[in-house]
Short mmCIF file of C-alpha atoms and ligand atoms in Angstrom, two decimals:
data_model
loop_
_atom_site.label_atom_id
_atom_site.label_comp_id
_atom_site.label_asym_id
_atom_site.label_seq_id
_atom_site.Cartn_x
_atom_site.Cartn_y
_atom_site.Cartn_z
CA MET A 304 -0.32 0.02 0.25
CA LYS A 305 1.47 3.45 -0.74
CA ILE A 306 0.04 5.86 1.85
CA LEU A 307 0.32 10.12 1.53
CA VAL A 308 1.14 12.00 4.63
CA THR A 309 1.11 15.75 4.67
CA GLY A 310 2.89 17.45 7.26
CA GLY A 311 5.85 14.45 6.73
CA ALA A 312 8.22 16.59 8.01
CA GLY A 313 6.80 17.75 11.19
CA TYR A 314 7.40 16.01 15.13
CA ILE A 315 4.45 13.32 14.39
CA GLY A 316 4.93 12.93 10.77
CA SER A 317 8.51 11.97 10.64
CA HIS A 318 8.34 9.21 13.46
CA THR A 319 4.99 7.93 11.71
CA ILE A 320 7.17 7.41 8.48
CA VAL A 321 9.80 5.87 10.38
CA GLU A 322 7.14 3.24 11.70
CA LEU A 323 5.36 2.99 8.06
CA ILE A 324 8.39 2.12 6.13
CA LYS A 325 9.15 -0.33 8.90
CA ALA A 326 5.72 -2.62 8.81
CA GLY A 327 6.39 -2.41 4.52
CA TYR A 328 4.37 0.62 3.71
CA ASP A 329 5.28 3.02 0.61
CA VAL A 330 5.45 6.43 2.00
CA VAL A 331 4.67 9.53 -0.13
CA ALA A 332 5.53 12.60 2.09
CA ILE A 333 4.67 16.61 1.46
CA ASP A 334 5.00 19.51 4.03
CA ASN A 335 5.55 23.13 3.18
CA PHE A 336 8.60 23.63 6.10
CA ASP A 337 6.32 26.22 7.88
CA ASN A 338 7.41 24.41 11.43
CA SER A 339 9.86 21.73 10.05
CA TYR A 340 13.21 21.69 7.89
CA PRO A 341 14.39 19.80 5.49
CA SER A 342 17.29 18.53 7.08
CA VAL A 343 14.54 15.64 8.37
CA LEU A 344 15.05 13.94 4.97
CA GLU A 345 18.12 13.52 5.58
CA SER A 346 17.25 11.82 9.04
CA LEU A 347 14.64 9.45 7.80
CA LYS A 348 17.16 8.07 5.30
CA GLU A 349 19.41 7.20 7.92
CA ILE A 350 16.71 6.00 9.93
CA THR A 351 15.27 3.95 7.54
CA GLY A 352 17.75 3.11 4.76
CA LYS A 353 15.59 4.58 2.48
CA GLU A 354 14.85 8.01 0.07
CA ILE A 355 12.08 9.21 1.47
CA ASP A 356 9.60 10.04 -1.48
CA PHE A 357 8.98 13.82 -0.46
CA THR A 358 8.26 16.93 -2.12
CA GLU A 359 7.40 20.27 -0.91
CA MET A 360 4.06 21.46 -1.38
CA ASP A 361 1.34 23.96 0.25
CA ILE A 362 -1.69 21.93 1.33
CA ARG A 363 -3.32 25.98 0.76
CA ASP A 364 -2.14 25.06 -2.72
CA LYS A 365 -5.48 23.70 -4.04
CA SER A 366 -4.94 23.45 -7.67
CA ALA A 367 -1.17 22.67 -7.41
CA LEU A 368 -2.37 19.94 -4.60
CA LYS A 369 -4.77 18.46 -7.02
CA THR A 370 -2.13 18.36 -9.74
CA PHE A 371 0.12 16.46 -7.36
CA VAL A 372 -2.23 13.83 -6.09
CA LYS A 373 -4.16 13.49 -9.61
CA ASN A 374 0.15 12.89 -11.08
CA THR A 375 1.03 10.44 -8.23
CA PRO A 376 -0.03 7.27 -8.75
CA GLY A 377 -1.31 4.47 -6.52
CA ILE A 378 -1.78 6.78 -3.39
CA ASP A 379 -4.22 4.39 -1.42
CA ALA A 380 -5.21 6.08 1.55
CA VAL A 381 -4.00 9.60 3.29
CA ILE A 382 -2.60 10.73 6.73
CA HIS A 383 -3.41 14.25 7.24
CA PHE A 384 -0.62 15.79 10.07
CA ALA A 385 -0.50 19.51 8.17
CA ALA A 386 -1.84 22.05 10.29
CA ASN A 387 -0.67 24.93 12.14
CA LYS A 388 -1.39 23.88 16.25
CA ALA A 389 0.31 26.50 18.51
CA VAL A 390 -2.85 27.35 20.82
CA GLY A 391 -1.92 30.93 21.88
CA GLU A 392 -1.11 31.88 18.32
CA SER A 393 -4.46 30.65 17.11
CA VAL A 394 -6.27 33.09 19.51
CA ALA A 395 -3.98 35.77 17.65
CA LEU A 396 -4.10 34.88 14.37
CA PRO A 397 -7.54 32.92 14.00
CA LEU A 398 -7.61 33.38 10.37
CA LYS A 399 -4.61 31.70 9.91
CA TYR A 400 -5.70 28.79 11.73
CA TYR A 401 -8.89 28.76 9.62
CA GLU A 402 -7.41 28.93 6.34
CA ASN A 403 -4.60 26.49 6.99
CA ASN A 404 -5.72 23.86 9.26
CA VAL A 405 -9.51 23.38 7.87
CA GLY A 406 -9.09 24.82 4.23
CA GLY A 407 -6.35 23.00 3.80
CA THR A 408 -8.55 19.63 5.05
CA VAL A 409 -11.14 20.70 2.75
CA ASN A 410 -8.01 21.00 -0.53
CA LEU A 411 -7.22 17.87 0.24
CA LEU A 412 -10.52 16.37 0.23
CA GLU A 413 -11.08 17.32 -2.66
CA ALA A 414 -8.22 16.54 -4.57
CA MET A 415 -8.86 12.55 -3.22
CA GLN A 416 -12.24 13.18 -4.30
CA GLU A 417 -10.75 13.50 -7.53
CA ALA A 418 -8.50 10.98 -7.82
CA GLY A 419 -10.26 8.34 -6.29
CA ILE A 420 -8.78 7.96 -3.10
CA LYS A 421 -11.17 6.99 -0.51
CA GLN A 422 -9.15 6.84 3.41
CA ILE A 423 -8.31 8.93 5.51
CA VAL A 424 -6.68 9.25 9.12
CA PHE A 425 -7.04 12.57 10.62
CA SER A 426 -4.92 14.19 13.65
CA SER A 427 -7.22 15.41 15.94
CA SER A 428 -6.93 16.08 19.74
CA CYS A 429 -7.96 15.63 23.34
CA THR A 430 -8.74 19.61 23.46
CA VAL A 431 -12.11 18.69 21.64
CA TYR A 432 -12.97 17.09 25.11
CA GLY A 433 -12.04 20.53 27.41
CA GLU A 434 -12.74 20.03 30.94
CA ALA A 435 -14.01 16.07 31.16
CA THR A 436 -14.07 13.44 33.74
CA PRO A 437 -11.29 11.49 33.21
CA PRO A 438 -10.90 8.73 31.88
CA VAL A 439 -12.18 10.65 29.36
CA ASP A 440 -13.88 8.09 26.34
CA GLU A 441 -14.71 8.65 22.95
CA ASN A 442 -18.52 9.19 23.99
CA ALA A 443 -17.33 12.21 26.41
CA PRO A 444 -19.17 15.62 25.21
CA ILE A 445 -17.53 17.45 22.50
CA LEU A 446 -17.68 20.91 24.64
CA VAL A 447 -17.20 24.74 22.71
CA ALA A 448 -13.46 24.79 21.89
CA GLN A 449 -11.01 27.26 24.17
CA SER A 450 -9.31 28.38 21.47
CA PRO A 451 -9.76 28.84 17.18
CA TYR A 452 -7.14 26.10 17.05
CA GLY A 453 -9.64 23.43 19.27
CA ASN A 454 -12.23 24.84 17.18
CA THR A 455 -10.53 23.55 13.86
CA LYS A 456 -10.05 20.07 14.91
CA GLN A 457 -13.76 19.96 15.81
CA ILE A 458 -14.42 22.08 12.42
CA CYS A 459 -12.73 19.10 10.76
CA GLU A 460 -14.10 16.21 12.33
CA GLU A 461 -17.55 17.47 11.60
CA ILE A 462 -16.56 18.09 7.82
CA LEU A 463 -15.11 14.69 7.07
CA ILE A 464 -18.07 13.31 8.71
CA ASP A 465 -20.26 15.00 6.02
CA GLN A 466 -17.73 13.68 3.91
CA SER A 467 -17.99 10.24 4.77
CA LYS A 468 -21.78 10.43 4.81
CA ALA A 469 -22.11 11.98 1.00
CA THR A 470 -19.22 9.77 -0.87
CA ASP A 471 -17.31 6.26 0.28
CA LEU A 472 -14.67 8.23 1.99
CA THR A 473 -13.46 5.86 5.43
CA VAL A 474 -12.17 7.83 8.08
CA VAL A 475 -10.24 7.06 11.49
CA ALA A 476 -9.85 10.47 13.61
CA LEU A 477 -7.22 10.26 16.34
CA ARG A 478 -7.62 12.57 19.31
CA TYR A 479 -4.41 12.83 21.00
CA PHE A 480 -3.71 13.05 24.19
CA ASN A 481 -0.17 15.10 25.06
CA PRO A 482 2.68 14.10 22.47
CA VAL A 483 5.96 14.03 23.81
CA GLY A 484 9.37 11.73 23.66
CA ALA A 485 11.24 11.46 20.73
CA HIS A 486 12.58 8.16 18.32
CA GLU A 487 15.50 6.27 20.25
CA SER A 488 17.92 7.23 17.40
CA ALA A 489 17.79 10.77 18.68
CA LEU A 490 17.82 11.45 14.82
CA ILE A 491 13.98 13.30 14.68
CA GLY A 492 12.22 14.47 17.25
CA GLU A 493 10.38 17.76 18.14
CA LEU A 494 11.84 20.95 17.24
CA PRO A 495 9.90 23.89 19.01
CA ILE A 496 10.67 27.12 17.28
CA GLY A 497 11.14 30.31 20.24
CA ILE A 498 10.63 29.60 23.07
CA PRO A 499 8.72 26.22 24.46
CA ASN A 500 4.86 26.41 25.25
CA ASN A 501 4.81 22.69 25.86
CA LEU A 502 6.22 21.46 29.16
CA VAL A 503 8.35 18.11 28.02
CA PRO A 504 10.16 20.92 25.82
CA PHE A 505 10.67 23.36 29.02
CA ILE A 506 12.31 20.97 30.95
CA THR A 507 14.42 19.59 28.62
CA GLN A 508 15.69 23.18 27.28
CA THR A 509 16.24 24.31 31.03
CA ALA A 510 18.00 20.96 31.79
CA ILE A 511 20.80 21.84 28.95
CA GLY A 512 21.11 25.66 29.41
CA LYS A 513 18.49 27.18 27.28
CA ARG A 514 16.29 28.33 29.26
CA GLU A 515 16.66 29.76 33.09
CA VAL A 516 14.07 28.07 34.88
CA LEU A 517 10.93 26.43 34.19
CA THR A 518 7.62 27.64 35.96
CA VAL A 519 5.23 25.14 37.00
CA PHE A 520 2.03 26.58 36.69
CA GLY A 521 -0.22 26.54 39.37
CA ASP A 522 -0.09 23.99 42.63
CA ASP A 523 -3.33 25.03 44.07
CA TYR A 524 -5.37 22.93 41.69
CA PRO A 525 -7.68 19.92 42.93
CA THR A 526 -5.16 17.00 42.10
CA LYS A 527 -3.06 14.94 44.22
CA ASP A 528 0.25 17.01 44.32
CA GLY A 529 -1.46 20.30 43.56
CA THR A 530 -0.36 20.27 39.44
CA CYS A 531 -2.22 19.66 36.39
CA ILE A 532 -2.57 16.28 35.33
CA ARG A 533 -1.96 15.39 31.45
CA ASP A 534 -1.76 11.72 29.88
CA TYR A 535 1.87 12.10 28.00
CA ILE A 536 1.99 9.72 25.25
CA HIS A 537 5.33 8.43 23.29
CA VAL A 538 5.61 9.76 20.07
CA VAL A 539 6.83 6.51 18.71
CA ASP A 540 3.64 4.87 20.81
CA LEU A 541 1.69 7.56 18.45
CA ALA A 542 3.46 6.45 15.44
CA LEU A 543 2.67 3.26 15.36
CA ALA A 544 -1.03 3.91 16.15
CA HIS A 545 -1.62 5.10 12.69
CA VAL A 546 0.33 2.18 11.28
CA ALA A 547 -2.33 0.14 12.92
CA ALA A 548 -5.35 2.93 12.06
CA ILE A 549 -3.88 2.35 8.32
CA ASP A 550 -4.52 -1.74 8.92
CA TYR A 551 -8.02 -0.71 10.15
CA LEU A 552 -9.47 0.86 6.90
CA ALA A 553 -7.18 -1.37 4.89
CA LYS A 554 -8.93 -4.34 6.22
CA GLN A 555 -12.06 -2.71 6.82
CA LYS A 556 -12.62 -3.37 9.87
CA ASN A 557 -14.57 -0.33 10.32
CA GLU A 558 -18.26 -0.15 11.43
CA GLU A 559 -19.10 2.66 10.86
CA ALA A 560 -17.70 5.42 7.92
CA PHE A 561 -16.60 7.57 10.59
CA SER A 562 -14.20 5.85 13.63
CA VAL A 563 -12.79 8.06 16.25
CA PHE A 564 -10.19 6.70 18.57
CA ASN A 565 -8.37 8.43 21.76
CA LEU A 566 -4.83 7.59 21.66
CA GLY A 567 -3.31 8.04 25.35
CA THR A 568 -1.56 5.96 27.93
CA GLY A 569 -5.03 6.08 30.35
CA GLU A 570 -2.78 7.47 32.61
CA GLY A 571 -2.41 11.00 34.33
CA ASN A 572 0.78 12.56 35.31
CA SER A 573 1.23 15.57 37.25
CA VAL A 574 3.51 18.28 36.16
CA LEU A 575 5.19 17.45 39.24
CA GLU A 576 5.75 13.55 38.70
CA ALA A 577 6.84 14.27 34.94
CA ILE A 578 9.85 16.52 36.38
CA GLN A 579 10.61 13.90 38.90
CA SER A 580 10.40 11.07 35.91
CA PHE A 581 12.95 13.60 34.14
CA GLU A 582 15.41 13.92 36.99
CA LYS A 583 15.64 10.29 37.70
CA VAL A 584 16.11 9.06 34.08
CA SER A 585 18.74 12.53 33.72
CA GLY A 586 20.50 12.92 36.97
CA ILE A 587 20.00 16.29 36.94
CA LYS A 588 18.61 18.75 39.42
CA LEU A 589 16.00 20.79 37.55
CA ASN A 590 15.84 23.99 37.99
CA TYR A 591 12.06 24.95 38.78
CA LYS A 592 9.70 27.63 40.13
CA ILE A 593 6.34 27.42 41.20
CA GLY A 594 4.09 29.93 39.70
CA PRO A 595 0.18 31.32 39.31
CA ARG A 596 -1.78 29.43 37.00
CA ARG A 597 -1.62 29.91 32.65
CA THR A 598 -4.98 30.84 31.46
CA GLY A 599 -6.81 28.02 30.28
CA ASP A 600 -5.26 24.55 31.27
CA VAL A 601 -7.45 22.15 32.55
CA VAL A 602 -7.12 20.40 35.89
CA GLN A 603 -6.62 17.55 34.71
CA VAL A 604 -7.23 15.03 31.12
CA TYR A 605 -6.12 11.39 30.78
CA ALA A 606 -7.72 9.02 28.06
CA SER A 607 -9.98 5.95 28.74
CA CYS A 608 -7.89 4.14 25.71
CA GLU A 609 -9.98 0.73 25.22
CA LYS A 610 -11.49 1.37 22.61
CA ALA A 611 -8.40 2.14 20.48
CA PHE A 612 -7.34 -1.43 22.39
CA LYS A 613 -10.22 -3.34 21.19
CA GLY A 614 -10.69 -1.77 18.07
CA LEU A 615 -7.27 -1.17 16.77
CA GLY A 616 -5.04 -4.02 18.52
CA TRP A 617 -2.78 -0.86 19.89
CA LYS A 618 -1.55 0.38 23.07
CA THR A 619 0.71 2.11 24.41
CA GLU A 620 4.31 -0.35 25.48
CA ARG A 621 6.43 3.03 26.96
CA SER A 622 6.29 4.55 30.20
CA LEU A 623 6.44 8.11 31.47
CA GLU A 624 10.62 7.50 31.39
CA ASP A 625 10.69 6.35 28.22
CA CYS A 626 9.17 9.61 27.01
CA MET A 627 11.99 11.49 29.39
CA ARG A 628 14.74 9.69 28.32
CA SER A 629 14.70 9.83 24.53
CA SER A 630 13.85 13.82 24.86
CA TRP A 631 16.55 14.35 26.37
CA LYS A 632 18.56 12.50 24.52
CA TRP A 633 17.16 14.46 21.27
CA GLU A 634 17.53 17.41 23.51
CA GLN A 635 21.62 16.73 23.70
CA ALA A 636 21.68 16.17 20.29
CA LEU A 637 20.00 18.95 19.14
CA ALA A 638 22.68 21.08 21.36
CA THR A 639 25.93 18.82 20.09
CA LYS A 640 24.83 19.44 16.55
CA GLU A 641 24.63 23.49 17.15
CA ASN A 642 27.84 23.46 18.95
CA LYS A 643 29.04 22.08 15.53
P1 NAD B 979 3.98 19.89 13.42
O1 NAD B 979 3.98 21.38 13.51
O2 NAD B 979 5.65 19.68 14.17
O3 NAD B 979 4.26 19.23 12.01
C1 NAD B 979 3.23 19.53 11.12
C2 NAD B 979 3.80 19.54 9.90
O4 NAD B 979 2.60 20.07 8.96
C3 NAD B 979 5.06 20.81 9.71
O5 NAD B 979 6.00 19.80 9.29
C4 NAD B 979 4.34 21.79 9.02
O6 NAD B 979 5.33 22.25 8.21
C5 NAD B 979 3.50 21.50 8.04
N1 NAD B 979 2.35 22.42 7.55
C6 NAD B 979 2.10 23.35 8.41
N2 NAD B 979 0.73 23.75 7.47
C7 NAD B 979 1.06 23.00 5.98
C8 NAD B 979 0.58 23.29 4.78
N3 NAD B 979 -0.07 24.07 4.60
N4 NAD B 979 1.04 22.71 3.79
C9 NAD B 979 1.83 21.74 4.33
N5 NAD B 979 2.54 21.20 4.70
C10 NAD B 979 2.30 22.16 6.10
O7 NAD B 979 3.10 19.60 14.43
P2 NAD B 979 2.77 18.12 14.96
O8 NAD B 979 3.28 18.44 16.31
O9 NAD B 979 3.76 16.63 14.29
O10 NAD B 979 1.19 17.79 14.76
C11 NAD B 979 0.68 17.19 13.75
C12 NAD B 979 -0.94 17.01 13.66
O11 NAD B 979 -1.11 16.42 15.40
C13 NAD B 979 -0.90 18.46 13.96
O12 NAD B 979 -2.69 18.23 12.96
C14 NAD B 979 -1.54 18.73 15.15
O13 NAD B 979 -2.58 19.69 15.04
C15 NAD B 979 -2.10 17.41 15.98
N6 NAD B 979 -2.38 17.39 17.03
C16 NAD B 979 -0.61 17.67 17.70
C17 NAD B 979 -0.36 17.67 19.11
C18 NAD B 979 0.65 17.55 19.55
O14 NAD B 979 0.58 18.45 21.16
N7 NAD B 979 1.76 17.83 18.84
C19 NAD B 979 -1.57 17.30 19.87
C20 NAD B 979 -2.90 16.57 19.38
C21 NAD B 979 -3.25 17.34 17.83
N1 UFG B 980 3.26 23.68 32.22
C1 UFG B 980 3.92 24.01 32.75
N2 UFG B 980 5.22 24.78 32.42
C2 UFG B 980 5.27 25.42 31.59
C3 UFG B 980 4.62 24.64 30.99
C4 UFG B 980 3.64 23.71 30.64
O1 UFG B 980 3.90 23.85 34.37
O2 UFG B 980 6.04 25.81 31.12
C5 UFG B 980 2.22 22.94 32.72
C6 UFG B 980 0.37 23.26 31.96
O3 UFG B 980 -0.02 23.79 32.71
C7 UFG B 980 0.18 22.02 31.92
C8 UFG B 980 0.99 21.02 31.94
O4 UFG B 980 2.36 21.46 32.15
O5 UFG B 980 -0.46 21.33 33.71
C9 UFG B 980 1.37 20.38 29.97
O6 UFG B 980 1.14 21.66 29.27
P1 UFG B 980 1.76 21.65 27.76
O7 UFG B 980 1.48 23.00 27.17
O8 UFG B 980 2.59 21.00 27.29
O9 UFG B 980 0.15 20.32 27.53
P2 UFG B 980 -1.34 20.92 27.20
O10 UFG B 980 -2.01 20.04 27.94
O11 UFG B 980 -1.36 22.70 27.96
O12 UFG B 980 -1.33 21.53 25.69
C10 UFG B 980 -1.45 20.15 24.86
C11 UFG B 980 -1.13 20.34 23.56
C12 UFG B 980 -2.36 21.20 22.77
C13 UFG B 980 -3.41 20.73 23.07
C14 UFG B 980 -3.64 20.37 24.59
C15 UFG B 980 -5.05 19.71 24.66
O13 UFG B 980 0.25 20.94 23.75
O14 UFG B 980 -1.79 21.48 21.11
O15 UFG B 980 -2.68 19.43 25.10
O16 UFG B 980 -5.47 19.67 25.88
F1 UFG B 980 -4.53 21.83 22.46
#
């Protein structure tokens, strides 16, 4: 099977390409390098031993995308990662997010329809649940989105539902909890541009000396140690779920045209537990302080992953310590590269 991966140079896309190739799939990847670098293609070649079939392409360019998809023979399914993902930026620049995340998805679906491609795996997010009672399963109500970014994920899911009703498109929407970690080779990982918003890159950048101190956003929440709870999932486990989702569509295991699965570990960890886990695997005492709450943070969210286990035959295999170990190895590899 040949899989088109949009956003293939990005964090989750690059890890998924590795696992697709390992599983024997042919991959065609596109990306506009809005939030990634061409050097990732070299790293992918080093890991997989294969040249990646890659084209620089912006999915907002509808006619170029249509021509590309039509002229690339044999695409059986698409995994659609390409999107902007910074929650804060989406509040300041909502149109950028609607144009890219929603408009880009519409363009892609049109291109797929014209080329007769009938299977898509879509990157959604647990942000659609807002503040829900964990463990959160797929039947939890979808709340009014907290940000334009979150709204784009909800809108795209709705578009995919409508398109799957109107045509013979089959869809798997994967709602990721908190993806962290990096490939064990330390050749690919997350590349936060500027000051990271997310916890784990902030931890590793503080440990390496790029940031002076990590601020823990609030320790007065009603949780075990007062800090927020999240479900941190290793990016390689996440990548493997995409391979399972492709297999699920290919073997027509889906009972409905639109299927949705949570992807998490099923366990919640607090911010302080994440820091302790990092300190344990790195042997470094992290410089952190307690600060005020961050506006918009939900108190606790972690997944019920029963549906993915039953439907996709998938579950996570990597621990929080594995996440921290690989993130730290990646940060150190980045520092070595920068010092060269
Ligand atoms: P990322 O930014 O590392 O990867 C996205 C890739 O898409 C980037 O390489 C970027 O250059 C590319 N891209 C963006 N707009 C494009 C366009 N118009 N045309 C072509 N390429 C384009 O992000 P990621 O963490 O790998 O996220 C992948 C997907 O997963 C996104 O849809 C994101 O919203 C979703 N998601 C991510 C998280 C997370 O915490 N990382 C959580 C939930 C959902
Ligand atoms: N945190 C800190 N200090 C930091 C950064 C984060 O204490 O410097 C805390 C946050 O307050 C939160 C936890 O660490 O309690 C995790 O924060 P992240 O920013 O890493 O992750 P979020 O859960 O806030 O956000 C993630 C994705 C979003 C997505 C959201 C859905 O980054 O894209 O999950 O819930 F929308």
